[in-house]
Coordinates of C-alpha atoms and ligand atoms in Angstrom, one line a residue:
M1 CA 51.8 118.4 -56.4
A2 CA 51.7 121.9 -54.9
Y3 CA 49.5 120.6 -52.1
I4 CA 52.1 117.9 -51.2
F5 CA 54.9 120.4 -51.3
S6 CA 53.1 122.8 -49.0
L7 CA 52.3 119.9 -46.7
I8 CA 56.0 119.0 -46.5
C9 CA 56.9 122.6 -45.9
L10 CA 54.3 122.8 -43.1
S11 CA 55.6 119.6 -41.6
I12 CA 59.1 120.8 -41.6
Y13 CA 57.9 124.1 -40.1
L14 CA 55.9 122.3 -37.5
I15 CA 58.7 119.8 -36.6
N16 CA 61.1 122.7 -36.3
D17 CA 58.6 124.6 -34.1
V18 CA 57.9 121.4 -32.1
E19 CA 61.5 120.6 -31.5
S20 CA 62.1 123.8 -29.7
L21 CA 59.7 122.8 -26.8
Q22 CA 61.5 121.8 -23.6
M23 CA 59.9 120.2 -20.6
Y24 CA 61.1 119.3 -17.2
V25 CA 59.2 117.4 -14.4
T26 CA 59.6 117.7 -10.7
N27 CA 57.9 116.2 -7.6
N28 CA 57.4 117.3 -4.0
G29 CA 58.6 113.9 -2.6
P30 CA 59.9 112.1 -0.7
S31 CA 56.7 111.4 1.1
V32 CA 55.4 108.8 3.5
I33 CA 53.1 106.1 2.1
G34 CA 49.5 107.1 2.3
S35 CA 50.2 110.7 1.4
K36 CA 49.8 112.4 -1.9
I37 CA 52.6 113.5 -4.2
T38 CA 52.3 116.3 -6.7
F39 CA 54.2 116.1 -10.0
T40 CA 54.8 119.4 -11.9
A41 CA 55.5 119.5 -15.6
V42 CA 56.9 122.8 -16.8
V43 CA 57.2 123.6 -20.5
T44 CA 59.7 126.3 -21.2
D45 CA 59.4 128.6 -24.2
Y46 CA 55.8 127.6 -24.8
S47 CA 53.6 129.9 -27.0
N48 CA 50.2 129.8 -25.4
E49 CA 49.0 126.9 -27.6
F50 CA 47.1 123.9 -26.4
L51 CA 49.3 121.1 -25.1
K52 CA 48.4 117.7 -23.9
Y53 CA 50.2 116.4 -20.8
S54 CA 50.0 112.6 -20.2
F55 CA 51.3 111.5 -16.8
Y56 CA 52.1 107.9 -15.9
D57 CA 53.7 106.4 -12.8
N58 CA 55.3 103.0 -12.6
A59 CA 53.7 102.0 -9.3
Q60 CA 51.4 99.0 -9.1
P61 CA 48.5 99.6 -9.4
Q62 CA 49.5 102.2 -12.0
H63 CA 48.2 105.8 -12.2
D64 CA 47.8 107.7 -15.4
Q65 CA 46.0 110.8 -16.4
S66 CA 46.1 113.3 -19.3
F67 CA 45.3 117.0 -19.3
I68 CA 44.9 119.4 -22.2
N69 CA 45.7 123.0 -21.3
S70 CA 47.2 126.1 -22.7
T71 CA 49.3 126.8 -19.6
G72 CA 52.9 126.0 -19.7
I73 CA 52.7 124.4 -16.2
M74 CA 50.7 121.4 -15.2
N75 CA 50.3 119.7 -11.8
W76 CA 49.3 116.1 -11.2
T77 CA 48.5 115.0 -7.7
V78 CA 48.4 111.3 -6.9
E79 CA 47.5 109.5 -3.7
Y80 CA 49.4 106.4 -2.6
P81 CA 47.3 104.6 -0.1
K82 CA 49.0 102.5 2.5
R83 CA 47.1 99.4 1.7
F84 CA 48.3 99.2 -1.9
Y85 CA 51.8 100.6 -2.0
E86 CA 55.1 99.8 -0.6
A87 CA 58.0 102.1 0.3
G88 CA 60.5 102.5 -2.5
E89 CA 61.7 104.5 -5.4
Y90 CA 59.2 105.1 -8.3
T91 CA 59.3 107.0 -11.5
T92 CA 56.7 109.2 -13.2
T93 CA 56.9 110.0 -16.9
V94 CA 55.2 112.8 -18.7
F95 CA 54.6 112.8 -22.5
L96 CA 54.0 116.2 -23.9
M97 CA 51.9 116.3 -27.1
K98 CA 51.0 118.9 -29.6
N99 CA 47.9 118.9 -31.8
F100 CA 48.7 118.6 -35.5
I101 CA 45.7 118.4 -37.9
G102 CA 43.7 116.6 -35.2
I103 CA 46.5 114.2 -34.2
W104 CA 48.4 114.6 -31.0
I105 CA 52.1 114.3 -31.7
N106 CA 54.5 113.6 -28.9
V107 CA 56.9 116.5 -28.8
A108 CA 58.7 116.0 -25.5
T109 CA 59.1 113.4 -22.8
S110 CA 60.5 113.8 -19.3
S111 CA 60.5 111.8 -16.1
T112 CA 61.1 112.2 -12.4
T113 CA 61.9 109.8 -9.7
F114 CA 60.4 109.9 -6.2
N115 CA 60.5 107.9 -3.0
L116 CA 57.7 106.7 -0.9
T117 CA 59.0 106.2 2.6
E118 CA 57.9 104.0 5.4
S119 CA 58.1 106.8 7.9
L120 CA 57.4 110.5 8.0
N121 CA 59.9 112.9 6.5
G122 CA 60.7 116.4 7.6
N123 CA 63.0 117.7 10.3
L124 CA 63.3 118.3 14.0
R125 CA 63.7 122.0 14.6
M126 CA 64.4 124.1 17.6
S127 CA 63.5 127.7 18.3
Q128 CA 64.3 130.1 21.1
S129 CA 62.7 133.5 21.6
N130 CA 60.7 132.9 18.4
K131 CA 63.8 132.4 16.4
L132 CA 64.8 129.2 14.6
R133 CA 68.1 127.9 15.8
P134 CA 70.5 127.7 12.9
N135 CA 72.6 125.1 14.6
R136 CA 72.3 122.6 17.4
Y137 CA 73.2 125.0 20.2
V138 CA 70.5 126.3 22.6
S139 CA 70.7 128.9 25.3
V140 CA 70.6 127.7 28.9
N141 CA 67.6 128.6 31.1
Q142 CA 65.5 129.7 28.2
P143 CA 62.5 127.7 26.9
V144 CA 63.4 125.7 23.8
I145 CA 60.5 124.9 21.4
H146 CA 61.3 121.6 19.7
Y147 CA 59.0 120.9 16.8
V148 CA 58.7 118.4 14.0
Q149 CA 58.4 120.2 10.7
L150 CA 56.6 118.0 8.2
P151 CA 56.4 118.6 4.5
D152 CA 53.0 120.0 3.4
N153 CA 51.8 116.8 1.8
E154 CA 52.6 114.7 4.9
M155 CA 50.9 117.3 7.2
E156 CA 47.9 117.1 4.9
F157 CA 47.9 113.3 5.1
L158 CA 48.0 113.4 8.9
K159 CA 45.1 115.9 9.0
R160 CA 43.1 113.8 6.5
N161 CA 43.9 110.3 7.6
A162 CA 45.0 110.3 11.3
S163 CA 42.7 110.3 14.2
K164 CA 45.4 111.0 16.6
V165 CA 49.0 112.1 16.4
V166 CA 51.1 111.7 19.5
T167 CA 54.8 112.7 19.6
Y168 CA 56.9 111.0 22.3
W169 CA 59.9 113.1 23.3
F170 CA 63.0 111.4 24.6
K171 CA 66.0 113.1 26.2
D172 CA 69.0 110.9 26.5
C173 CA 66.8 107.9 25.9
T174 CA 64.4 108.8 28.7
L175 CA 60.8 109.7 27.9
I176 CA 60.3 113.3 29.1
D177 CA 57.0 114.2 27.5
Q178 CA 54.3 113.3 25.0
T179 CA 52.5 115.9 23.0
T180 CA 49.8 116.1 20.4
D181 CA 51.0 119.2 18.5
L182 CA 54.3 117.8 17.3
S183 CA 56.1 120.2 19.6
L184 CA 57.8 120.3 23.0
N185 CA 58.5 123.2 25.2
Y186 CA 61.5 122.3 27.4
T187 CA 64.1 124.4 29.3
Y188 CA 67.6 123.2 29.7
T189 CA 69.3 124.2 32.9
D190 CA 72.6 122.4 32.7
L191 CA 75.2 124.7 31.1
M192 CA 77.6 123.0 28.7
G193 CA 75.5 119.8 28.7
D194 CA 75.0 117.7 25.6
H195 CA 71.7 115.9 25.1
Y196 CA 70.5 113.3 22.7
I197 CA 66.9 114.4 21.8
E198 CA 64.6 112.0 20.0
A199 CA 61.1 112.6 18.8
L200 CA 58.9 109.8 17.8
V201 CA 55.7 110.8 16.0
V202 CA 53.0 108.2 16.1
A203 CA 49.9 108.8 13.9
D204 CA 47.0 106.5 14.2
N205 CA 45.4 106.0 10.8
L206 CA 42.3 104.4 12.2
P207 CA 39.3 106.5 12.8
L208 CA 38.5 107.2 16.4
P209 CA 36.5 104.4 18.1
P210 CA 32.8 104.9 18.6
L211 CA 32.1 106.1 22.1
T212 CA 30.2 102.9 22.8
T213 CA 33.2 100.6 22.3
T214 CA 35.2 100.3 25.4
T215 CA 38.6 98.7 25.3
T216 CA 40.2 97.2 28.3
S217 CA 43.9 96.7 28.3
T218 CA 45.6 94.6 30.9
T219 CA 48.6 96.2 32.4
T220 CA 51.5 94.4 33.8
T221 CA 53.9 96.4 35.9
T222 CA 57.3 95.7 37.0
T223 CA 57.9 95.7 40.7
T224 CA 58.5 99.3 41.1
T225 CA 56.9 101.7 43.6
T226 CA 55.7 104.2 41.0
T227 CA 54.8 103.2 37.5
T228 CA 53.2 105.2 34.7
T229 CA 51.3 103.0 32.3
I230 CA 50.6 104.0 28.8
T231 CA 48.1 101.9 27.1
T232 CA 47.2 102.1 23.4
P233 CA 43.6 102.1 22.5
K234 CA 42.9 99.4 19.9
P235 CA 39.3 99.5 18.8
H236 CA 39.5 97.2 15.9
T237 CA 40.9 94.2 17.6
S238 CA 39.4 91.7 15.2
S239 CA 41.6 92.8 12.2
L240 CA 44.7 93.7 14.1
P241 CA 47.1 92.0 16.5
P242 CA 46.4 93.2 20.1
A243 CA 48.5 96.1 21.3
N244 CA 51.3 95.1 23.5
V245 CA 51.3 97.1 26.7
T246 CA 54.4 98.8 27.7
V247 CA 55.4 100.2 31.0
L248 CA 57.3 103.2 32.0
S249 CA 59.1 102.8 35.2
N250 CA 59.8 106.0 37.1
N251 CA 62.5 104.4 39.2
T252 CA 64.9 103.8 36.4
H253 CA 63.6 106.4 34.1
K254 CA 63.7 103.7 31.5
L255 CA 60.9 102.4 29.4
V256 CA 60.4 98.7 29.4
R257 CA 58.9 97.1 26.4
R258 CA 57.1 93.9 27.4
S259 CA 56.8 92.2 24.1
V260 CA 57.2 92.9 20.5
S261 CA 55.3 91.7 17.5
S262 CA 57.5 90.3 14.8
K263 CA 55.7 92.4 12.2
S264 CA 57.0 95.6 13.6
K265 CA 60.6 94.5 13.2
K266 CA 60.6 95.4 9.5
V267 CA 62.7 98.2 8.1
G268 CA 61.4 101.6 9.0
S269 CA 59.6 100.5 12.1
P270 CA 60.4 102.4 15.3
L271 CA 62.0 99.3 16.7
N272 CA 65.1 100.0 14.7
F273 CA 65.5 103.4 16.4
V274 CA 68.4 103.7 18.7
C275 CA 66.6 104.1 21.9
Y276 CA 63.6 102.3 20.9
N277 CA 64.7 99.1 22.7
T278 CA 63.0 100.7 25.6
S279 CA 60.1 102.4 24.0
I280 CA 56.4 102.5 24.7
V281 CA 55.0 103.5 21.4
P282 CA 52.1 101.5 19.9
I283 CA 53.2 99.1 17.2
G284 CA 51.0 98.1 14.3
D285 CA 50.3 98.5 10.6
T286 CA 47.7 101.1 11.1
Y287 CA 50.2 103.6 12.5
T288 CA 52.4 106.0 10.7
Y289 CA 55.7 106.8 12.4
G290 CA 58.2 109.5 12.2
H291 CA 61.5 109.4 14.0
Y292 CA 63.7 112.5 14.5
Q293 CA 66.9 112.9 16.4
E294 CA 69.4 115.6 17.3
T295 CA 72.2 116.0 19.7
I296 CA 72.0 119.4 21.2
S297 CA 74.4 121.4 23.2
V298 CA 73.4 123.8 26.0
A299 CA 75.5 127.0 26.1
D300 CA 75.5 130.5 27.4
P301 CA 74.7 133.4 25.0
V302 CA 76.7 136.6 24.7
A303 CA 74.5 138.5 27.1
T304 CA 76.0 141.9 27.8
I305 CA 79.0 143.7 26.4
N306 CA 80.6 146.1 28.8
I307 CA 82.9 148.7 27.3
T308 CA 85.0 150.5 29.9
G309 CA 87.6 153.2 29.8
L310 CA 88.1 156.8 29.1
N311 CA 85.8 158.1 26.4
W312 CA 86.8 161.8 26.6
L313 CA 90.0 162.0 24.8
Q314 CA 92.3 164.9 24.2
H315 CA 93.1 165.3 20.5
G316 CA 96.1 163.1 19.7
D317 CA 95.6 160.7 22.5
L318 CA 95.2 157.0 22.0
L319 CA 91.8 155.4 22.8
R320 CA 92.2 152.6 25.3
L321 CA 89.1 150.7 26.1
N322 CA 88.4 147.3 27.6
V323 CA 85.6 145.2 26.2
K324 CA 84.2 142.5 28.5
Y325 CA 81.3 140.1 27.9
S326 CA 80.0 136.7 29.1
G327 CA 79.1 133.6 27.3
T328 CA 80.3 130.3 26.0
P329 CA 83.5 130.5 23.8
P330 CA 84.6 130.6 21.1
F331 CA 83.7 134.1 20.3
Q332 CA 83.9 136.0 17.0
Y333 CA 84.3 139.7 17.3
C334 CA 85.0 142.8 15.4
V335 CA 85.0 146.6 15.9
Q336 CA 83.7 149.4 13.7
Y337 CA 84.6 153.0 14.1
K338 CA 82.0 155.5 12.9
V339 CA 82.2 159.2 12.8
G340 CA 79.6 161.0 14.9
Q341 CA 76.6 159.5 16.7
Y342 CA 75.6 156.1 15.6
N343 CA 72.5 154.1 16.8
V344 CA 73.0 150.3 16.8
T345 CA 70.5 148.3 14.9
G346 CA 71.7 144.9 16.0
N347 CA 72.3 143.5 12.5
E348 CA 75.7 145.1 12.0
T349 CA 78.1 142.8 10.3
C350 CA 81.8 142.7 9.6
N351 CA 83.5 141.1 6.7
T352 CA 86.3 139.7 8.8
M353 CA 86.0 138.7 12.4
S354 CA 88.6 137.7 15.0
T355 CA 88.2 134.5 17.0
T356 CA 89.0 134.3 20.7
N357 CA 88.2 132.1 23.6
S358 CA 88.7 135.0 26.1
T359 CA 85.8 136.9 27.5
E360 CA 87.5 140.3 27.1
F361 CA 89.8 142.1 24.7
P362 CA 91.5 145.5 24.7
L363 CA 90.6 148.2 22.2
I364 CA 93.3 150.6 21.1
H365 CA 92.7 153.1 18.4
Y366 CA 93.9 156.4 17.2
F367 CA 91.4 159.0 15.9
S368 CA 92.9 161.5 13.4
G369 CA 89.9 163.8 13.5
S370 CA 88.8 165.8 16.5
D371 CA 85.2 165.0 16.5
Q372 CA 82.6 162.7 18.1
H373 CA 83.0 159.0 17.1
T374 CA 81.1 155.9 17.9
V375 CA 82.9 152.6 18.5
V376 CA 80.6 149.7 17.6
V377 CA 81.6 146.3 19.1
I378 CA 80.1 143.1 17.7
V379 CA 80.6 139.9 19.6
E380 CA 78.9 136.6 18.7
N381 CA 79.2 133.0 19.7
L382 CA 77.4 129.9 18.4
L383 CA 74.2 131.1 20.1
T384 CA 73.8 134.8 19.8
K385 CA 75.2 138.0 18.4
N386 CA 75.4 141.1 20.4
V387 CA 76.2 144.6 19.4
S388 CA 77.3 147.3 21.7
R389 CA 78.6 150.8 21.3
A390 CA 80.5 153.6 23.0
T391 CA 80.6 157.2 22.1
I392 CA 84.0 158.8 22.1
N393 CA 84.4 162.6 22.3
I394 CA 87.7 164.1 21.2
Y395 CA 88.4 167.6 22.4
K396 CA 91.0 170.1 21.3
V397 CA 93.3 171.7 23.9
T398 CA 91.3 174.3 25.9
V399 CA 91.5 178.1 25.3
H400 CA 93.5 178.6 28.5
A401 CA 96.0 176.1 27.5
Q402 CA 96.3 177.7 24.1
L403 CA 97.0 181.1 25.6
S404 CA 99.7 179.8 27.9
V405 CA 101.3 178.0 25.0
I406 CA 101.3 181.1 22.8
V407 CA 101.6 183.9 25.4
V408 CA 104.6 182.6 27.3
P409 CA 106.9 182.3 24.4
V410 CA 105.7 185.6 23.0
V411 CA 106.3 187.4 26.3
F412 CA 109.7 185.8 26.6
C413 CA 110.5 186.8 23.0
L414 CA 109.4 190.3 23.7
L415 CA 111.5 190.4 26.9
A416 CA 114.5 189.1 24.9
V417 CA 114.0 191.8 22.2
I418 CA 113.7 194.5 24.9
L419 CA 116.8 193.3 26.6
V420 CA 118.7 193.2 23.3
V421 CA 117.4 196.7 22.4
F422 CA 118.3 198.1 25.8
G423 CA 121.6 196.3 25.7
I424 CA 122.6 197.8 22.4
A425 CA 121.4 201.2 23.4
F426 CA 123.3 201.1 26.6
Y427 CA 126.5 199.8 24.9
Q428 CA 126.3 202.6 22.3
H429 CA 125.9 205.1 25.1
R430 CA 128.8 203.8 27.1
S431 CA 131.1 203.5 24.1
R432 CA 130.4 207.1 23.1
Y433 CA 131.3 208.1 26.7
T434 CA 134.5 206.0 26.8
I435 CA 135.6 207.4 23.4
E436 CA 135.4 210.8 24.8
V437 CA 137.4 209.7 27.8
A438 CA 139.8 207.9 25.6
D439 CA 140.4 211.1 23.7
F440 CA 141.0 212.8 27.0
D441 CA 143.2 210.0 28.2
F442 CA 145.0 210.0 24.9
G443 CA 145.9 213.6 25.4
Q444 CA 147.0 213.0 29.0
A445 CA 149.0 210.0 28.0
H446 CA 150.8 212.0 25.5
L447 CA 151.5 214.9 27.9
D448 CA 153.4 212.7 30.4
Y449 CA 154.6 209.4 29.2
K450 CA 154.8 206.7 31.8
T451 CA 156.3 203.3 31.7
F452 CA 154.1 200.3 32.5
T453 CA 155.4 200.0 36.0
E454 CA 154.8 203.6 36.6
R455 CA 151.3 203.4 35.4
L456 CA 150.7 200.4 37.5
R457 CA 152.0 202.1 40.5
D458 CA 149.9 205.2 39.7
S459 CA 146.9 203.1 39.3
F460 CA 147.5 201.5 42.7
R461 CA 147.9 204.8 44.3
N462 CA 144.9 206.2 42.6
A463 CA 142.9 203.2 43.7
L464 CA 144.0 203.5 47.3
N465 CA 143.3 207.2 47.7
F466 CA 140.7 208.1 45.0
R467 CA 138.2 209.0 47.8
H468 CA 140.3 211.9 48.7
D469 CA 140.8 213.0 45.1
D470 CA 137.3 213.3 43.7
T471 CA 138.0 216.3 41.4
D472 CA 140.6 214.5 39.5
P473 CA 138.9 213.6 36.2
L474 CA 141.3 210.8 35.6
T475 CA 140.5 209.2 39.0
S476 CA 136.8 209.7 38.6
N477 CA 137.1 208.1 35.3
A478 CA 139.1 205.3 36.9
R479 CA 136.5 204.8 39.5
Y480 CA 133.9 204.6 36.8
D481 CA 135.9 202.0 35.1
S482 CA 136.4 200.0 38.2
M483 CA 132.8 200.0 38.8
T484 CA 131.9 198.6 35.4
Ligands
NAG501 C1 44.3 124.9 -17.3 O1 44.9 124.9 -16.0 C2 44.4 125.9 -15.2 C3 45.2 125.8 -13.9 O2 45.4 124.6 -13.5 C4 42.9 125.8 -15.0 O3 42.4 126.8 -14.2 C5 42.2 125.7 -16.3 O4 40.9 125.5 -16.2 C6 42.8 124.7 -17.2 N1 42.3 124.8 -18.6 C7 41.8 123.8 -19.2 C8 41.2 124.0 -20.6 O5 41.7 122.6 -18.7
NAG502 C1 51.5 123.0 -8.5 O1 52.1 122.4 -7.4 C2 53.0 123.2 -6.8 C3 53.7 122.4 -5.7 O2 52.8 121.5 -5.0 C4 52.3 124.4 -6.2 O3 53.2 125.2 -5.6 C5 51.6 125.2 -7.3 O4 50.8 126.2 -6.8 C6 50.7 124.2 -8.1 N1 50.2 125.0 -9.2 C7 49.0 124.9 -9.6 C8 48.6 125.7 -10.9 O5 48.1 124.2 -9.1
NAG503 C1 65.2 107.2 -2.7 O1 65.8 106.5 -1.6 C2 67.1 105.9 -1.9 C3 67.5 105.2 -0.6 O2 67.3 105.9 0.5 C4 68.1 106.9 -2.3 O3 69.3 106.3 -2.6 C5 67.6 107.7 -3.5 O4 68.5 108.7 -3.8 C6 66.2 108.3 -3.2 N1 65.7 108.8 -4.4 C7 65.2 110.0 -4.5 C8 64.6 110.5 -5.8 O5 65.1 110.8 -3.5
NAG504 C1 57.3 127.5 27.3 O1 57.3 127.3 28.7 C2 57.5 128.5 29.4 C3 57.6 128.1 30.9 O2 57.3 126.8 31.1 C4 56.4 129.5 29.2 O3 56.7 130.7 29.9 C5 56.4 129.8 27.7 O4 55.4 130.7 27.4 C6 56.2 128.5 26.9 N1 56.3 128.8 25.5 C7 55.4 128.4 24.6 C8 55.6 128.8 23.2 O5 54.4 127.8 25.0
NAG505 C1 42.6 106.5 6.7 O1 42.6 105.8 5.4 C2 42.2 104.4 5.5 C3 42.3 103.8 4.2 O2 41.9 104.7 3.2 C4 40.7 104.4 6.1 O3 40.4 103.0 6.3 C5 40.7 105.1 7.4 O4 39.4 105.1 7.9 C6 41.2 106.5 7.3 N1 41.4 107.0 8.7 C7 40.9 108.2 9.0 C8 41.1 108.7 10.4 O5 40.3 108.9 8.1
NAG506 C1 59.1 110.3 39.1 O1 60.5 110.5 39.5 C2 60.8 111.8 39.6 C3 62.2 112.0 40.0 O2 62.7 110.9 40.6 C4 59.9 112.4 40.8 O3 60.2 113.8 40.9 C5 58.4 112.2 40.4 O4 57.6 112.7 41.5 C6 58.2 110.8 40.1 N1 56.8 110.7 39.6 C7 55.9 109.9 40.2 C8 54.6 109.9 39.6 O5 56.2 109.3 41.2
NAG507 C1 52.2 90.8 22.8 O1 52.6 90.3 21.5 C2 52.9 88.9 21.5 C3 53.5 88.6 20.1 O2 52.8 89.3 19.1 C4 51.6 88.2 21.7 O3 51.8 86.8 21.7 C5 51.0 88.6 23.1 O4 49.8 88.1 23.3 C6 50.9 90.1 23.2 N1 50.6 90.5 24.5 C7 49.6 91.3 24.8 C8 49.4 91.6 26.2 O5 48.8 91.7 24.0
NAG508 C1 69.0 97.9 22.1 O1 69.1 96.5 21.7 C2 70.3 96.1 21.2 C3 70.3 94.7 20.8 O2 69.0 94.2 20.9 C4 71.4 96.4 22.2 O3 72.7 96.1 21.6 C5 71.4 97.9 22.6 O4 72.4 98.1 23.6 C6 70.1 98.3 23.1 N1 70.0 99.7 23.3 C7 69.6 100.2 24.5 C8 69.6 101.7 24.6 O5 69.2 99.5 25.4
NAG509 C1 78.8 144.5 33.0 O1 78.5 145.5 33.9 C2 77.4 145.2 34.8 C3 77.1 146.4 35.6 O2 78.3 147.1 35.9 C4 77.8 144.0 35.6 O3 76.8 143.7 36.5 C5 78.2 142.9 34.7 O4 78.6 141.8 35.5 C6 79.2 143.2 33.7 N1 79.4 142.1 32.8 C7 80.6 141.7 32.5 C8 80.6 140.6 31.5 O5 81.6 142.1 32.9
NAG510 C1 69.7 157.7 17.9 O1 68.5 157.5 18.7 C2 68.1 158.6 19.4 C3 67.0 158.2 20.3 O2 66.4 157.1 19.9 C4 67.8 159.8 18.5 O3 67.4 160.9 19.2 C5 69.0 160.1 17.6 O4 68.6 161.0 16.7 C6 69.5 158.8 16.9 N1 70.7 159.1 16.2 C7 71.0 158.7 15.0 C8 72.3 159.1 14.4 O5 70.2 158.1 14.3
NAG511 C1 68.9 146.0 10.0 O1 67.7 145.9 10.7 C2 66.9 147.1 10.4 C3 65.7 147.0 11.2 O2 65.9 146.3 12.4 C4 66.6 147.1 8.9 O3 65.8 148.3 8.6 C5 67.9 147.2 8.1 O4 67.6 147.1 6.7 C6 68.7 146.0 8.5 N1 70.0 146.1 7.8 C7 70.6 145.1 7.2 C8 71.9 145.3 6.6 O5 70.1 143.9 7.3
NAG512 C1 89.7 127.9 21.8 O1 89.6 126.7 22.6 C2 89.5 125.5 21.8 C3 89.3 124.3 22.7 O2 89.8 124.6 24.0 C4 90.7 125.4 20.9 O3 90.5 124.2 20.1 C5 90.8 126.6 20.0 O4 92.0 126.5 19.3 C6 90.8 127.8 20.9 N1 90.8 129.0 20.0 C7 91.5 130.1 20.1 C8 91.4 131.1 19.2 O5 92.3 130.1 21.1

C-alpha cells in the first residue's frame, strides 16, 4: 500500500517536473535541393539530465534519427539529394523524451517547417571601398564589387557537389561578364544612371569529365561579323539531353538562344527569368541555378565639404559661414558646436537632420563664450556621409581699444571736474570782489542820488571818456564790468 502511494507521489512529482520542460525547433532553411539542412532543438530550463531527441521529417523517403544527450541543445543535419526530393515545403517534428524507470516518456513535441527550393537562395550584394552598400546606390567611377552571398549550407553544397560554378552577369539584359567566384568587379561611369543587374549562378553538379573524353559541340552563328560562342561541356551525353548551343552576338549585345528543351521550362528554371529569353546558360537537370537581380542607381558621393568665412570673431559678433559640398541630392545635414578643439572621427551623428537639395547652406551662430570653438558639419546623401570642421576663435576687445574706451571718458570727466572746480573758484573770487565794489557803490549811490536818466547819461559819458579818467575808481570798476 505504502509502495503504491509512494509510486503515485513519485509519478505526480515526475509529471510536474516533466511538464515544465519546453522545447522549440528551428532550421537553417530555406535551402536548394541537394544541400543539407540543420534542425536545432533547444530545451529551455533543462536540468542536465539525459534527454532523448527523436527527429522525423515528412519528406519521401523519410528521415528519422534519435539522440540521447544531456545537453539542452541538439542538432540534426539531413541531406536532401536532388535525385530523390522535389522543391516544396516540408515539416520536421521532434519528440523530446525523458527516462522514467527505464521507459522513455514523451515530455515535449515541437515541429518546424522548411522549404527546399529549386534554385539557390541568398542575396546579391554590392560593396564599394570594402564597405557593404546598405542600399541600391553606388558611387560613380569607383569599382563596385557585386557578389552573390549564399547561405552556408548552400555554399557547402556547391563546394561538395559542383564541379564548376559560373556566374553570368547581365547589365540591362546584356551579358557583361562571367566569373567563377560568384563576384563581379565593375565600375559605373554614367552618373545618375539606373541599371538592371542580374546574376545567374550556374553550378554543374556533374563531376569534371575525364581528360580523355573530348566533347565536340557544333556552333551555329548568326550572320554577324563578330560572335562569341559559349559552349557547354556535356560529358555524359548518354544520360542527358544534349546541350543546346547558344550564341552571343556582339553586334546587338543580345544573347540569342537557339533552342530550348521543354524540360527546362518548369518552375524555377532560369528560363522564367526576366532577361533569360536571350540567355546563354546551360540548361539541364544536372545544374543548380541561382538568379539574383537588383536595380542600382549610380550617384555622386558627398566628396568634400568646404567651409568658408571669417573664423576669427570679435566677442559678440555673429558667426557667418558658408558650407559648400558636391554630390547627388537629397542631402541630410546637421551642425554641432563644440567648445575648444575637436578632432573629427567621421562617425559623428545627429539626432535630427535637415534635408536639402541644395549643395550649400549658410551657417549663422552666436557664441556666448569667448573661447575657441569647433563647428562640426555633417553632410550625407544616399551614398556617403562626410564630416568636416572649422575652428572658430573668439577674441575679446584688444588692450588698446580698452584703454581708449576707458581713458577717454575718464579724461573728459576729469576735465569737466576741473572746469567745474575752476569755475566755482573763479565765481567765488569774482563775487567777493563785486561785493566789495557794491559796498563802495552803495556808499557812492547814497552820497549823490541820481535818477535813472542821469545815471544812463553818466554811464554813457563814462564809457566815452573812461580812457582819460583812469584814476576814477568808479570808471575803472565800470571798465571792469564792461569787460566781463
Ligand atoms: C552530446 O552532444 C555533444 C555535442 O553535440 C557531444 O559532444 C556529446 O558527445 C554528446 N553526448 C552523448 C552522450 O551523445
Ligand atoms: C548547431 O547548428 C547551428 C546552426 O547550424 C550551429 O550554429 C551550432 O554550432 C550547432 N551546434 C552544435 C552543437 O553542433
Ligand atoms: C515556403 O515557400 C512558400 C512559397 O514560396 C512560402 O509561402 C512559405 O512561407 C515558405 N515556408 C517557409 C517555412 O519558409
Ligand atoms: C576592381 O577593379 C579595379 C580596376 O579594374 C582594381 O583596381 C581593383 O583592385 C579591383 N578590385 C578587386 C577587389 O579586385
Ligand atoms: C553530386 O552528387 C551526385 C549525386 O549524389 C553525384 O552523382 C555527383 O557525382 C556529385 N558531383 C560532384 C561534383 O561531386
Ligand atoms: C564587341 O563590341 C564592342 C563594342 O561595340 C567592341 O568594343 C568590342 O571590340 C567587340 N568585341 C569583339 C570581340 O569584336
Ligand atoms: C536543342 O534542343 C532541341 C530540343 O530539346 C533538340 O531537338 C536539338 O537537337 C537540340 N540542338 C542541339 C544542337 O543540341
Ligand atoms: C521574353 O519572352 C516573352 C515571351 O516569350 C516576351 O514577352 C518578352 O518580351 C521577352 N523578353 C525579352 C527581354 O526579350
Ligand atoms: C572646395 O575647395 C576646393 C579648393 O579650394 C575646390 O577645388 C573645390 O571645388 C571646392 N568644392 C566645392 C564643393 O566647392
Ligand atoms: C587632434 O589631433 C591632433 C593631431 O592629430 C592632436 O595634436 C590634438 O591633440 C588632437 N586634439 C584633440 C582635442 O583630440
Ligand atoms: C567612432 O569611431 C572611433 C574610431 O574610428 C571609435 O573609437 C568610436 O567608438 C566611434 N564612436 C561611435 C559613437 O561609434
Ligand atoms: C528635392 O527634390 C526632390 C525631387 O526633385 C523633391 O521631391 C523633394 O521634395 C526636394 N526636397 C527638398 C527638401 O526640397
